[in-house]
Structure formats: structure tokens, C-alpha cells
Amino acid sequence: MRATDDRYRGEQAKFELALRMIRHEARTGTIRYFTGLNDDRIRKLYTTYFKFGQAPVRRQRGRSPTRVAPLVRTPNRALESGVFANLLLANGLFSVEQPPGPGLKGSIDLGLRLCECFETFETLVPRSALSFEWGWNLLLSLRRGDELGIAYCEACSICYVFDLLSLPRAACPACLLFEERGPIELVAAAS
Ligand SMILES: [Zn+2]
């Protein structure tokens, strides 16, 4: 019985992760990557739970975005990407010391953590242009380490994402924004 129970729980966890990802408008390929469910089952889940619901969820078709330039195109985008990258790093989805970090394929636990990062991100940056799929693209790119890097600014103590291939290296986006907007009034921290 235990084997049957465990298997049932395993299947249940896959479905729950798939539903959570569909809610974030993840693409079928991304859901398949983490859950191992085939396209047909993912499609049925979407139709059963979301297609005719009160708040319809759009189904993203085709491949995930693979370009990275939009993630750092403006200082604002680079800052947003930096917030998401910090969450990914803190949640162990990639590693700077032991790149690229843990294997993600088929990991329900890490898939859930990715969803949690995205949900936290949406709370922190409610009107962001970064979708779940762009967040996934950012994670893959940081793990590959060939196009995007993460840097720490000693002047303002933030971590930001930058294009490894652009020379000279982009300055810290937060410092740039402060420069553009002129001096800001510092709010004293509550003692
Ligand atoms: Zn800075």
C-alpha cells in the first residue's frame, strides 16, 4: 500500500506544480521540464481548471524566450532582473560558488521554489514587465553564465544583472537612476 500511496502523492505533487505554473502562464515546455507530465496531460489540466474559469489564464504557446537583451535593456529592467536574480540565488536555484547549481529537470521541489520566487517578485515589483517565462529565461541564462552575469555595487549595495558581452560593462542601474533623477533625500532608518 505504501508504494501506491507514495506514487499517488508523487502524481499529486506533479499536478499541483503544473497548476501553479499554468496560473503563472508558464509554457507547456517549462511545465513538462519540471513535472515530467506529457503535453496532453498538461493541456487537459489547463482545459479542466482554467479555460472556462472566472479569471481565464492565457495559454502561452511555442518556445520560451531565449534572448536575454530585453532583461537588461534599460536600467529599470536591469534592476527588476536583479531583484529576481537575488531571489533565485537566495532560494538555491543557481549557485555562484558551484555553478550552475542543482539539477532542475524533473525536480518538483525546485519547480515550487521557482514559483515562490516569482510570487514574491510580483509582490515586490507589482507592475514589472518580467513574466514567469522571462524569469525562467533569466534563470537559465544565469546558470549558463555565457551572456548574463550578476554584480554587486559597492556604492549602493545592490546586486544587479548585466550583459557579459557588452563593453564597457554597464554601470549599476540603481546608481544610474539616482544620477538621472538628481539628489534624493535619504530617509533615516527607524532606530
Ligand atoms: Zn549602485
Short mmCIF file of N, CA and C and ligand atoms in Angstrom, two decimals:
data_model
loop_
_atom_site.label_atom_id
_atom_site.label_comp_id
_atom_site.label_asym_id
_atom_site.label_seq_id
_atom_site.Cartn_x
_atom_site.Cartn_y
_atom_site.Cartn_z
N MET A 1 0.82 -1.21 0.00
CA MET A 1 0.00 0.00 0.00
C MET A 1 0.86 1.26 0.00
N ARG A 2 1.98 1.16 0.79
CA ARG A 2 2.80 2.37 0.91
C ARG A 2 3.31 2.83 -0.47
N ALA A 3 3.73 1.85 -1.27
CA ALA A 3 4.25 2.22 -2.59
C ALA A 3 3.17 2.93 -3.40
N THR A 4 1.93 2.43 -3.29
CA THR A 4 0.82 3.05 -4.02
C THR A 4 0.57 4.46 -3.51
N ASP A 5 0.61 4.60 -2.17
CA ASP A 5 0.39 5.93 -1.56
C ASP A 5 1.45 6.92 -2.02
N ASP A 6 2.71 6.45 -1.98
CA ASP A 6 3.82 7.33 -2.37
C ASP A 6 3.67 7.76 -3.82
N ARG A 7 3.27 6.79 -4.64
CA ARG A 7 3.12 7.09 -6.06
C ARG A 7 2.00 8.10 -6.27
N TYR A 8 0.93 7.91 -5.51
CA TYR A 8 -0.20 8.83 -5.63
C TYR A 8 0.23 10.23 -5.22
N ARG A 9 0.97 10.30 -4.10
CA ARG A 9 1.43 11.62 -3.63
C ARG A 9 2.36 12.28 -4.64
N GLY A 10 3.19 11.44 -5.28
CA GLY A 10 4.10 11.96 -6.29
C GLY A 10 3.34 12.55 -7.47
N GLU A 11 2.29 11.82 -7.91
CA GLU A 11 1.47 12.30 -9.02
C GLU A 11 0.75 13.58 -8.64
N GLN A 12 0.24 13.59 -7.41
CA GLN A 12 -0.50 14.75 -6.91
C GLN A 12 0.41 15.99 -6.91
N ALA A 13 1.66 15.79 -6.45
CA ALA A 13 2.61 16.91 -6.39
C ALA A 13 2.88 17.46 -7.78
N LYS A 14 2.97 16.55 -8.75
CA LYS A 14 3.21 16.99 -10.14
C LYS A 14 2.06 17.83 -10.64
N PHE A 15 0.83 17.37 -10.37
CA PHE A 15 -0.36 18.11 -10.81
C PHE A 15 -0.41 19.48 -10.16
N GLU A 16 -0.12 19.50 -8.84
CA GLU A 16 -0.20 20.78 -8.14
C GLU A 16 0.81 21.78 -8.69
N LEU A 17 2.03 21.28 -8.96
CA LEU A 17 3.04 22.17 -9.53
C LEU A 17 2.61 22.66 -10.92
N ALA A 18 2.06 21.72 -11.73
CA ALA A 18 1.62 22.11 -13.08
C ALA A 18 0.54 23.19 -13.00
N LEU A 19 -0.41 23.03 -12.09
CA LEU A 19 -1.49 24.01 -11.97
C LEU A 19 -0.95 25.37 -11.55
N ARG A 20 0.01 25.33 -10.61
CA ARG A 20 0.59 26.59 -10.15
C ARG A 20 1.33 27.30 -11.29
N MET A 21 2.01 26.50 -12.10
CA MET A 21 2.74 27.08 -13.24
C MET A 21 1.79 27.59 -14.31
N ILE A 22 0.70 26.86 -14.55
CA ILE A 22 -0.27 27.33 -15.56
C ILE A 22 -0.83 28.67 -15.12
N ARG A 23 -1.09 28.80 -13.81
CA ARG A 23 -1.62 30.06 -13.27
C ARG A 23 -0.66 31.22 -13.56
N HIS A 24 0.63 30.92 -13.60
CA HIS A 24 1.63 31.96 -13.91
C HIS A 24 1.87 32.09 -15.42
N GLU A 25 1.03 31.42 -16.21
CA GLU A 25 1.14 31.45 -17.67
C GLU A 25 2.47 30.89 -18.16
N ALA A 26 2.94 29.86 -17.50
CA ALA A 26 4.16 29.17 -17.96
C ALA A 26 3.84 28.41 -19.24
N ARG A 27 4.84 28.22 -20.06
CA ARG A 27 4.65 27.47 -21.30
C ARG A 27 4.66 25.98 -21.01
N THR A 28 4.03 25.24 -21.92
CA THR A 28 3.93 23.79 -21.76
C THR A 28 5.31 23.15 -21.58
N GLY A 29 6.28 23.62 -22.36
CA GLY A 29 7.62 23.04 -22.30
C GLY A 29 8.26 23.22 -20.93
N THR A 30 8.00 24.35 -20.30
CA THR A 30 8.56 24.62 -18.97
C THR A 30 7.91 23.70 -17.94
N ILE A 31 6.59 23.54 -18.07
CA ILE A 31 5.86 22.68 -17.13
C ILE A 31 6.32 21.23 -17.30
N ARG A 32 6.50 20.83 -18.55
CA ARG A 32 6.97 19.46 -18.83
C ARG A 32 8.35 19.24 -18.23
N TYR A 33 9.20 20.24 -18.33
CA TYR A 33 10.59 20.16 -17.86
C TYR A 33 10.64 19.83 -16.35
N PHE A 34 9.77 20.49 -15.59
CA PHE A 34 9.81 20.29 -14.14
C PHE A 34 8.97 19.10 -13.67
N THR A 35 7.82 18.86 -14.32
CA THR A 35 6.91 17.84 -13.81
C THR A 35 7.05 16.49 -14.51
N GLY A 36 7.57 16.50 -15.73
CA GLY A 36 7.66 15.26 -16.50
C GLY A 36 6.31 14.85 -17.09
N LEU A 37 5.25 15.65 -16.85
CA LEU A 37 3.93 15.33 -17.43
C LEU A 37 3.99 15.55 -18.94
N ASN A 38 3.25 14.73 -19.70
CA ASN A 38 3.31 14.94 -21.14
C ASN A 38 2.36 16.07 -21.57
N ASP A 39 2.54 16.54 -22.79
CA ASP A 39 1.82 17.72 -23.27
C ASP A 39 0.31 17.54 -23.19
N ASP A 40 -0.13 16.29 -23.46
CA ASP A 40 -1.55 16.02 -23.48
C ASP A 40 -2.17 16.21 -22.09
N ARG A 41 -1.47 15.73 -21.07
CA ARG A 41 -2.00 15.87 -19.70
C ARG A 41 -1.97 17.34 -19.26
N ILE A 42 -0.95 18.05 -19.67
CA ILE A 42 -0.86 19.48 -19.31
C ILE A 42 -2.01 20.24 -19.97
N ARG A 43 -2.28 19.89 -21.23
CA ARG A 43 -3.36 20.54 -21.96
C ARG A 43 -4.71 20.27 -21.29
N LYS A 44 -4.89 19.02 -20.83
CA LYS A 44 -6.16 18.66 -20.18
C LYS A 44 -6.30 19.42 -18.85
N LEU A 45 -5.22 19.54 -18.12
CA LEU A 45 -5.27 20.28 -16.85
C LEU A 45 -5.70 21.72 -17.10
N TYR A 46 -5.10 22.29 -18.12
CA TYR A 46 -5.41 23.68 -18.46
C TYR A 46 -6.90 23.82 -18.82
N THR A 47 -7.37 22.90 -19.68
CA THR A 47 -8.77 22.97 -20.11
C THR A 47 -9.71 22.76 -18.93
N THR A 48 -9.38 21.79 -18.07
CA THR A 48 -10.27 21.46 -16.95
C THR A 48 -10.34 22.59 -15.93
N TYR A 49 -9.20 23.18 -15.61
CA TYR A 49 -9.19 24.11 -14.47
C TYR A 49 -9.21 25.58 -14.85
N PHE A 50 -8.78 25.92 -16.05
CA PHE A 50 -8.58 27.34 -16.30
C PHE A 50 -9.33 27.92 -17.48
N LYS A 51 -9.54 27.11 -18.49
CA LYS A 51 -10.04 27.69 -19.74
C LYS A 51 -11.35 28.44 -19.55
N PHE A 52 -12.25 27.86 -18.76
CA PHE A 52 -13.57 28.48 -18.63
C PHE A 52 -13.78 29.06 -17.24
N GLY A 53 -12.70 29.28 -16.53
CA GLY A 53 -12.80 29.79 -15.17
C GLY A 53 -13.19 31.26 -15.16
N GLN A 54 -13.35 31.79 -13.94
CA GLN A 54 -13.77 33.19 -13.80
C GLN A 54 -12.66 34.14 -14.23
N ALA A 55 -11.43 33.76 -13.95
CA ALA A 55 -10.30 34.59 -14.38
C ALA A 55 -9.48 33.77 -15.36
N PRO A 56 -9.86 33.83 -16.64
CA PRO A 56 -9.18 32.96 -17.61
C PRO A 56 -7.67 33.21 -17.65
N VAL A 57 -6.95 32.12 -17.78
CA VAL A 57 -5.50 32.20 -17.84
C VAL A 57 -5.11 32.02 -19.30
N ARG A 58 -4.23 32.88 -19.78
CA ARG A 58 -3.79 32.74 -21.16
C ARG A 58 -2.84 31.56 -21.27
N ARG A 59 -2.97 30.83 -22.35
CA ARG A 59 -2.04 29.72 -22.54
C ARG A 59 -0.94 30.18 -23.48
N GLN A 60 0.29 30.07 -23.00
CA GLN A 60 1.43 30.50 -23.79
C GLN A 60 1.85 29.36 -24.71
N ARG A 61 1.90 29.66 -25.98
CA ARG A 61 2.28 28.62 -26.93
C ARG A 61 3.71 28.85 -27.40
N GLY A 62 4.23 27.84 -28.04
CA GLY A 62 5.57 27.97 -28.62
C GLY A 62 6.67 27.88 -27.59
N ARG A 63 7.84 28.29 -28.01
CA ARG A 63 9.02 28.12 -27.18
C ARG A 63 9.17 29.28 -26.20
N SER A 64 9.94 29.02 -25.15
CA SER A 64 10.22 30.07 -24.18
C SER A 64 11.16 31.09 -24.82
N PRO A 65 11.14 32.34 -24.33
CA PRO A 65 12.07 33.33 -24.89
C PRO A 65 13.52 32.90 -24.63
N THR A 66 14.36 33.11 -25.62
CA THR A 66 15.75 32.70 -25.42
C THR A 66 16.71 33.87 -25.48
N ARG A 67 16.24 35.02 -25.95
CA ARG A 67 17.14 36.16 -25.98
C ARG A 67 17.22 36.76 -24.59
N VAL A 68 18.29 37.42 -24.29
CA VAL A 68 18.42 37.98 -22.94
C VAL A 68 18.46 39.50 -22.95
N ALA A 69 18.67 40.10 -24.13
CA ALA A 69 18.84 41.56 -24.18
C ALA A 69 17.71 42.33 -23.48
N PRO A 70 16.42 41.94 -23.68
CA PRO A 70 15.36 42.72 -23.04
C PRO A 70 15.45 42.72 -21.51
N LEU A 71 16.14 41.74 -20.95
CA LEU A 71 16.23 41.65 -19.49
C LEU A 71 17.11 42.75 -18.89
N VAL A 72 17.96 43.35 -19.73
CA VAL A 72 18.87 44.39 -19.22
C VAL A 72 18.85 45.63 -20.12
N ARG A 73 17.78 45.76 -20.92
CA ARG A 73 17.76 46.82 -21.94
C ARG A 73 17.81 48.22 -21.33
N THR A 74 17.10 48.43 -20.24
CA THR A 74 17.10 49.74 -19.58
C THR A 74 17.51 49.54 -18.13
N PRO A 75 17.94 50.62 -17.46
CA PRO A 75 18.30 50.48 -16.05
C PRO A 75 17.15 49.90 -15.22
N ASN A 76 15.91 50.29 -15.56
CA ASN A 76 14.76 49.73 -14.83
C ASN A 76 14.65 48.23 -14.99
N ARG A 77 14.80 47.77 -16.24
CA ARG A 77 14.71 46.32 -16.50
C ARG A 77 15.85 45.59 -15.79
N ALA A 78 17.05 46.19 -15.83
CA ALA A 78 18.20 45.54 -15.19
C ALA A 78 17.99 45.44 -13.67
N LEU A 79 17.34 46.46 -13.11
CA LEU A 79 17.05 46.43 -11.67
C LEU A 79 16.04 45.33 -11.33
N GLU A 80 14.96 45.28 -12.14
CA GLU A 80 13.94 44.24 -11.93
C GLU A 80 14.56 42.85 -12.05
N SER A 81 15.36 42.67 -13.09
CA SER A 81 16.02 41.36 -13.28
C SER A 81 16.90 41.05 -12.07
N GLY A 82 17.53 42.10 -11.53
CA GLY A 82 18.40 41.92 -10.37
C GLY A 82 17.62 41.47 -9.15
N VAL A 83 16.43 42.03 -8.96
CA VAL A 83 15.59 41.61 -7.82
C VAL A 83 15.26 40.12 -7.97
N PHE A 84 14.87 39.73 -9.18
CA PHE A 84 14.51 38.32 -9.40
C PHE A 84 15.73 37.41 -9.23
N ALA A 85 16.88 37.87 -9.74
CA ALA A 85 18.11 37.07 -9.63
C ALA A 85 18.48 36.86 -8.16
N ASN A 86 18.30 37.89 -7.35
CA ASN A 86 18.60 37.76 -5.91
C ASN A 86 17.72 36.70 -5.26
N LEU A 87 16.43 36.69 -5.65
CA LEU A 87 15.51 35.69 -5.09
C LEU A 87 15.92 34.28 -5.52
N LEU A 88 16.30 34.15 -6.79
CA LEU A 88 16.72 32.84 -7.31
C LEU A 88 17.96 32.34 -6.58
N LEU A 89 18.89 33.26 -6.36
CA LEU A 89 20.14 32.91 -5.69
C LEU A 89 19.87 32.51 -4.23
N ALA A 90 19.05 33.33 -3.55
CA ALA A 90 18.75 33.06 -2.14
C ALA A 90 18.01 31.73 -1.97
N ASN A 91 17.26 31.33 -3.01
CA ASN A 91 16.49 30.09 -2.93
C ASN A 91 17.24 28.89 -3.53
N GLY A 92 18.51 29.10 -3.83
CA GLY A 92 19.36 27.98 -4.27
C GLY A 92 19.05 27.46 -5.66
N LEU A 93 18.46 28.30 -6.53
CA LEU A 93 18.16 27.81 -7.89
C LEU A 93 19.36 27.92 -8.82
N PHE A 94 20.31 28.74 -8.46
CA PHE A 94 21.60 28.68 -9.13
C PHE A 94 22.66 29.01 -8.09
N SER A 95 23.90 28.68 -8.42
CA SER A 95 24.95 28.88 -7.44
C SER A 95 26.12 29.62 -8.08
N VAL A 96 26.65 30.58 -7.36
CA VAL A 96 27.82 31.30 -7.86
C VAL A 96 29.09 30.50 -7.51
N GLU A 97 29.09 29.88 -6.33
CA GLU A 97 30.28 29.13 -5.90
C GLU A 97 30.43 27.82 -6.67
N GLN A 98 29.29 27.12 -6.87
CA GLN A 98 29.36 25.84 -7.58
C GLN A 98 28.39 25.86 -8.76
N PRO A 99 28.77 26.64 -9.80
CA PRO A 99 27.85 26.78 -10.93
C PRO A 99 27.63 25.46 -11.65
N PRO A 100 26.48 25.21 -12.26
CA PRO A 100 25.36 26.15 -12.30
C PRO A 100 24.42 26.05 -11.10
N GLY A 101 24.65 25.09 -10.19
CA GLY A 101 23.68 24.88 -9.11
C GLY A 101 23.01 23.54 -9.29
N PRO A 102 21.95 23.27 -8.51
CA PRO A 102 21.33 21.94 -8.54
C PRO A 102 20.64 21.65 -9.88
N GLY A 103 20.54 20.36 -10.21
CA GLY A 103 19.83 19.95 -11.43
C GLY A 103 18.35 20.28 -11.27
N LEU A 104 17.77 20.89 -12.29
CA LEU A 104 16.39 21.35 -12.17
C LEU A 104 15.39 20.40 -12.81
N LYS A 105 15.85 19.67 -13.83
CA LYS A 105 14.90 18.86 -14.61
C LYS A 105 14.23 17.80 -13.74
N GLY A 106 12.91 17.81 -13.75
CA GLY A 106 12.15 16.81 -13.01
C GLY A 106 12.08 17.07 -11.52
N SER A 107 12.58 18.20 -11.06
CA SER A 107 12.55 18.48 -9.62
C SER A 107 11.30 19.28 -9.23
N ILE A 108 10.39 18.59 -8.54
CA ILE A 108 9.15 19.24 -8.10
C ILE A 108 9.50 20.33 -7.07
N ASP A 109 10.42 20.00 -6.18
CA ASP A 109 10.80 20.93 -5.13
C ASP A 109 11.35 22.24 -5.71
N LEU A 110 12.25 22.12 -6.68
CA LEU A 110 12.84 23.34 -7.25
C LEU A 110 11.84 24.08 -8.14
N GLY A 111 10.93 23.34 -8.76
CA GLY A 111 9.87 23.97 -9.53
C GLY A 111 8.98 24.82 -8.62
N LEU A 112 8.69 24.26 -7.44
CA LEU A 112 7.88 25.02 -6.47
C LEU A 112 8.64 26.25 -6.00
N ARG A 113 9.93 26.10 -5.80
CA ARG A 113 10.73 27.25 -5.36
C ARG A 113 10.75 28.34 -6.42
N LEU A 114 10.81 27.92 -7.69
CA LEU A 114 10.77 28.91 -8.77
C LEU A 114 9.44 29.68 -8.73
N CYS A 115 8.34 28.95 -8.50
CA CYS A 115 7.02 29.61 -8.38
C CYS A 115 7.04 30.58 -7.20
N GLU A 116 7.61 30.15 -6.08
CA GLU A 116 7.65 31.02 -4.90
C GLU A 116 8.46 32.29 -5.19
N CYS A 117 9.58 32.13 -5.88
CA CYS A 117 10.39 33.31 -6.25
C CYS A 117 9.55 34.26 -7.08
N PHE A 118 8.81 33.71 -8.05
CA PHE A 118 8.02 34.57 -8.92
C PHE A 118 6.90 35.27 -8.15
N GLU A 119 6.26 34.53 -7.23
CA GLU A 119 5.17 35.11 -6.44
C GLU A 119 5.71 36.23 -5.54
N THR A 120 6.87 36.01 -4.93
CA THR A 120 7.48 37.05 -4.10
C THR A 120 7.84 38.25 -4.96
N PHE A 121 8.39 37.97 -6.13
CA PHE A 121 8.79 39.03 -7.04
C PHE A 121 7.58 39.91 -7.41
N GLU A 122 6.44 39.25 -7.71
CA GLU A 122 5.24 40.00 -8.09
C GLU A 122 4.76 40.92 -6.96
N THR A 123 5.01 40.51 -5.71
CA THR A 123 4.64 41.35 -4.58
C THR A 123 5.61 42.53 -4.47
N LEU A 124 6.89 42.25 -4.71
CA LEU A 124 7.90 43.30 -4.57
C LEU A 124 7.84 44.31 -5.71
N VAL A 125 7.60 43.81 -6.92
CA VAL A 125 7.58 44.69 -8.11
C VAL A 125 6.27 44.45 -8.86
N PRO A 126 5.16 45.02 -8.36
CA PRO A 126 3.84 44.64 -8.88
C PRO A 126 3.60 44.98 -10.36
N ARG A 127 4.24 46.00 -10.88
CA ARG A 127 3.96 46.35 -12.28
C ARG A 127 5.15 46.03 -13.19
N SER A 128 5.83 44.98 -12.84
CA SER A 128 7.02 44.63 -13.61
C SER A 128 6.68 44.09 -14.99
N ALA A 129 7.64 44.23 -15.90
CA ALA A 129 7.47 43.66 -17.24
C ALA A 129 7.95 42.21 -17.27
N LEU A 130 8.52 41.74 -16.17
CA LEU A 130 9.09 40.39 -16.16
C LEU A 130 8.00 39.34 -15.94
N SER A 131 7.76 38.52 -16.95
CA SER A 131 6.77 37.45 -16.82
C SER A 131 7.47 36.21 -16.27
N PHE A 132 6.67 35.19 -15.96
CA PHE A 132 7.24 33.94 -15.45
C PHE A 132 8.24 33.36 -16.45
N GLU A 133 7.85 33.37 -17.73
CA GLU A 133 8.74 32.79 -18.74
C GLU A 133 10.04 33.59 -18.90
N TRP A 134 9.94 34.92 -18.76
CA TRP A 134 11.17 35.70 -18.83
C TRP A 134 12.03 35.44 -17.60
N GLY A 135 11.38 35.18 -16.47
CA GLY A 135 12.11 34.84 -15.25
C GLY A 135 12.84 33.51 -15.41
N TRP A 136 12.18 32.57 -16.04
CA TRP A 136 12.76 31.25 -16.32
C TRP A 136 13.95 31.39 -17.27
N ASN A 137 13.76 32.24 -18.27
CA ASN A 137 14.84 32.53 -19.22
C ASN A 137 16.05 33.15 -18.50
N LEU A 138 15.76 34.05 -17.56
CA LEU A 138 16.83 34.69 -16.78
C LEU A 138 17.59 33.64 -15.97
N LEU A 139 16.83 32.74 -15.33
CA LEU A 139 17.48 31.69 -14.53
C LEU A 139 18.38 30.82 -15.40
N LEU A 140 17.87 30.40 -16.57
CA LEU A 140 18.67 29.55 -17.45
C LEU A 140 19.94 30.27 -17.90
N SER A 141 19.79 31.56 -18.20
CA SER A 141 20.94 32.32 -18.67
C SER A 141 21.99 32.49 -17.57
N LEU A 142 21.53 32.76 -16.34
CA LEU A 142 22.48 32.90 -15.23
C LEU A 142 23.19 31.58 -14.97
N ARG A 143 22.46 30.47 -15.14
CA ARG A 143 23.07 29.15 -14.93
C ARG A 143 24.10 28.84 -16.02
N ARG A 144 23.80 29.27 -17.25
CA ARG A 144 24.77 29.05 -18.34
C ARG A 144 26.00 29.92 -18.14
N GLY A 145 25.76 31.14 -17.67
CA GLY A 145 26.87 32.05 -17.39
C GLY A 145 27.58 32.57 -18.63
N ASP A 146 26.92 32.49 -19.79
CA ASP A 146 27.60 32.94 -21.01
C ASP A 146 27.16 34.31 -21.49
N GLU A 147 26.01 34.79 -21.02
CA GLU A 147 25.53 36.09 -21.52
C GLU A 147 25.24 37.08 -20.40
N LEU A 148 24.66 36.59 -19.33
CA LEU A 148 24.30 37.49 -18.23
C LEU A 148 25.11 37.13 -16.98
N GLY A 149 25.52 38.18 -16.28
CA GLY A 149 26.24 37.97 -15.03
C GLY A 149 25.53 38.74 -13.92
N ILE A 150 25.92 38.48 -12.70
CA ILE A 150 25.33 39.19 -11.58
C ILE A 150 26.48 39.93 -10.89
N ALA A 151 26.24 41.22 -10.59
CA ALA A 151 27.31 42.03 -10.00
C ALA A 151 26.79 42.73 -8.75
N TYR A 152 27.71 43.07 -7.89
CA TYR A 152 27.35 43.76 -6.65
C TYR A 152 27.91 45.18 -6.72
N CYS A 153 27.07 46.18 -6.42
CA CYS A 153 27.53 47.56 -6.45
C CYS A 153 27.93 47.99 -5.05
N GLU A 154 29.18 48.38 -4.90
CA GLU A 154 29.67 48.77 -3.58
C GLU A 154 29.12 50.12 -3.15
N ALA A 155 28.74 50.95 -4.15
CA ALA A 155 28.24 52.29 -3.79
C ALA A 155 26.85 52.22 -3.17
N CYS A 156 25.97 51.37 -3.73
CA CYS A 156 24.59 51.37 -3.21
C CYS A 156 24.18 50.00 -2.67
N SER A 157 25.09 49.06 -2.63
CA SER A 157 24.86 47.74 -2.01
C SER A 157 23.72 46.94 -2.64
N ILE A 158 23.52 47.05 -3.95
CA ILE A 158 22.52 46.16 -4.55
C ILE A 158 23.22 45.20 -5.51
N CYS A 159 22.54 44.09 -5.79
CA CYS A 159 23.03 43.16 -6.81
C CYS A 159 22.22 43.42 -8.07
N TYR A 160 22.88 43.46 -9.20
CA TYR A 160 22.16 43.68 -10.45
C TYR A 160 22.68 42.75 -11.52
N VAL A 161 21.86 42.64 -12.59
CA VAL A 161 22.20 41.74 -13.69
C VAL A 161 22.79 42.57 -14.81
N PHE A 162 23.86 42.09 -15.42
CA PHE A 162 24.44 42.84 -16.52
C PHE A 162 24.81 41.92 -17.68
N ASP A 163 24.93 42.53 -18.85
CA ASP A 163 25.26 41.80 -20.08
C ASP A 163 26.76 41.55 -20.11
N LEU A 164 27.17 40.28 -20.05
CA LEU A 164 28.59 39.94 -20.01
C LEU A 164 29.32 40.34 -21.30
N LEU A 165 28.56 40.42 -22.40
CA LEU A 165 29.20 40.63 -23.69
C LEU A 165 29.33 42.10 -24.07
N SER A 166 28.66 42.98 -23.31
CA SER A 166 28.73 44.39 -23.73
C SER A 166 29.90 45.08 -23.05
N LEU A 167 30.66 45.80 -23.85
CA LEU A 167 31.83 46.51 -23.34
C LEU A 167 31.70 48.00 -23.65
N PRO A 168 32.00 48.90 -22.74
CA PRO A 168 32.38 48.60 -21.36
C PRO A 168 31.17 48.07 -20.59
N ARG A 169 31.43 47.43 -19.47
CA ARG A 169 30.36 46.84 -18.69
C ARG A 169 29.39 47.94 -18.20
N ALA A 170 28.09 47.62 -18.28
CA ALA A 170 27.07 48.59 -17.87
C ALA A 170 27.28 48.98 -16.40
N ALA A 171 27.05 50.26 -16.12
CA ALA A 171 27.17 50.72 -14.74
C ALA A 171 25.98 50.22 -13.92
N CYS A 172 26.06 50.37 -12.63
CA CYS A 172 24.98 49.92 -11.74
C CYS A 172 23.68 50.68 -12.10
N PRO A 173 22.58 49.95 -12.38
CA PRO A 173 21.36 50.61 -12.81
C PRO A 173 20.75 51.50 -11.73
N ALA A 174 20.92 51.13 -10.47
CA ALA A 174 20.34 51.95 -9.40
C ALA A 174 21.09 53.28 -9.32
N CYS A 175 22.42 53.22 -9.40
CA CYS A 175 23.22 54.44 -9.36
C CYS A 175 22.88 55.33 -10.56
N LEU A 176 22.68 54.69 -11.74
CA LEU A 176 22.32 55.45 -12.94
C LEU A 176 21.00 56.18 -12.75
N LEU A 177 20.03 55.47 -12.19
CA LEU A 177 18.71 56.09 -12.00
C LEU A 177 18.79 57.24 -11.01
N PHE A 178 19.58 57.06 -9.97
CA PHE A 178 19.74 58.14 -9.00
C PHE A 178 20.39 59.35 -9.66
N GLU A 179 21.37 59.08 -10.52
CA GLU A 179 22.05 60.17 -11.22
C GLU A 179 21.07 60.95 -12.10
N GLU A 180 20.22 60.18 -12.83
CA GLU A 180 19.25 60.80 -13.73
C GLU A 180 18.26 61.67 -12.96
N ARG A 181 17.86 61.18 -11.80
CA ARG A 181 16.80 61.87 -11.06
C ARG A 181 17.33 62.95 -10.12
N GLY A 182 18.63 63.10 -10.04
CA GLY A 182 19.20 64.10 -9.16
C GLY A 182 19.25 63.61 -7.73
N PRO A 183 19.76 64.47 -6.84
CA PRO A 183 19.93 64.02 -5.45
C PRO A 183 18.61 63.62 -4.81
N ILE A 184 18.65 62.58 -4.04
CA ILE A 184 17.43 62.15 -3.35
C ILE A 184 17.61 62.39 -1.85
N GLU A 185 16.49 62.51 -1.21
CA GLU A 185 16.54 62.71 0.24
C GLU A 185 16.60 61.35 0.90
N LEU A 186 17.57 61.14 1.71
CA LEU A 186 17.67 59.84 2.38
C LEU A 186 16.75 59.82 3.59
N VAL A 187 15.99 58.75 3.68
CA VAL A 187 15.09 58.63 4.83
C VAL A 187 15.88 57.92 5.94
N ALA A 188 15.94 58.54 7.09
CA ALA A 188 16.70 57.93 8.19
C ALA A 188 16.00 56.66 8.63
N ALA A 189 16.79 55.61 8.82
CA ALA A 189 16.21 54.34 9.29
C ALA A 189 15.69 54.51 10.71
N ALA A 190 14.55 53.87 10.95
CA ALA A 190 13.99 53.99 12.31
C ALA A 190 14.94 53.34 13.30
N SER A 191 15.15 54.01 14.40
CA SER A 191 16.11 53.46 15.38
C SER A 191 15.39 52.54 16.35
ZN ZN B 1 24.83 51.22 -7.34
#
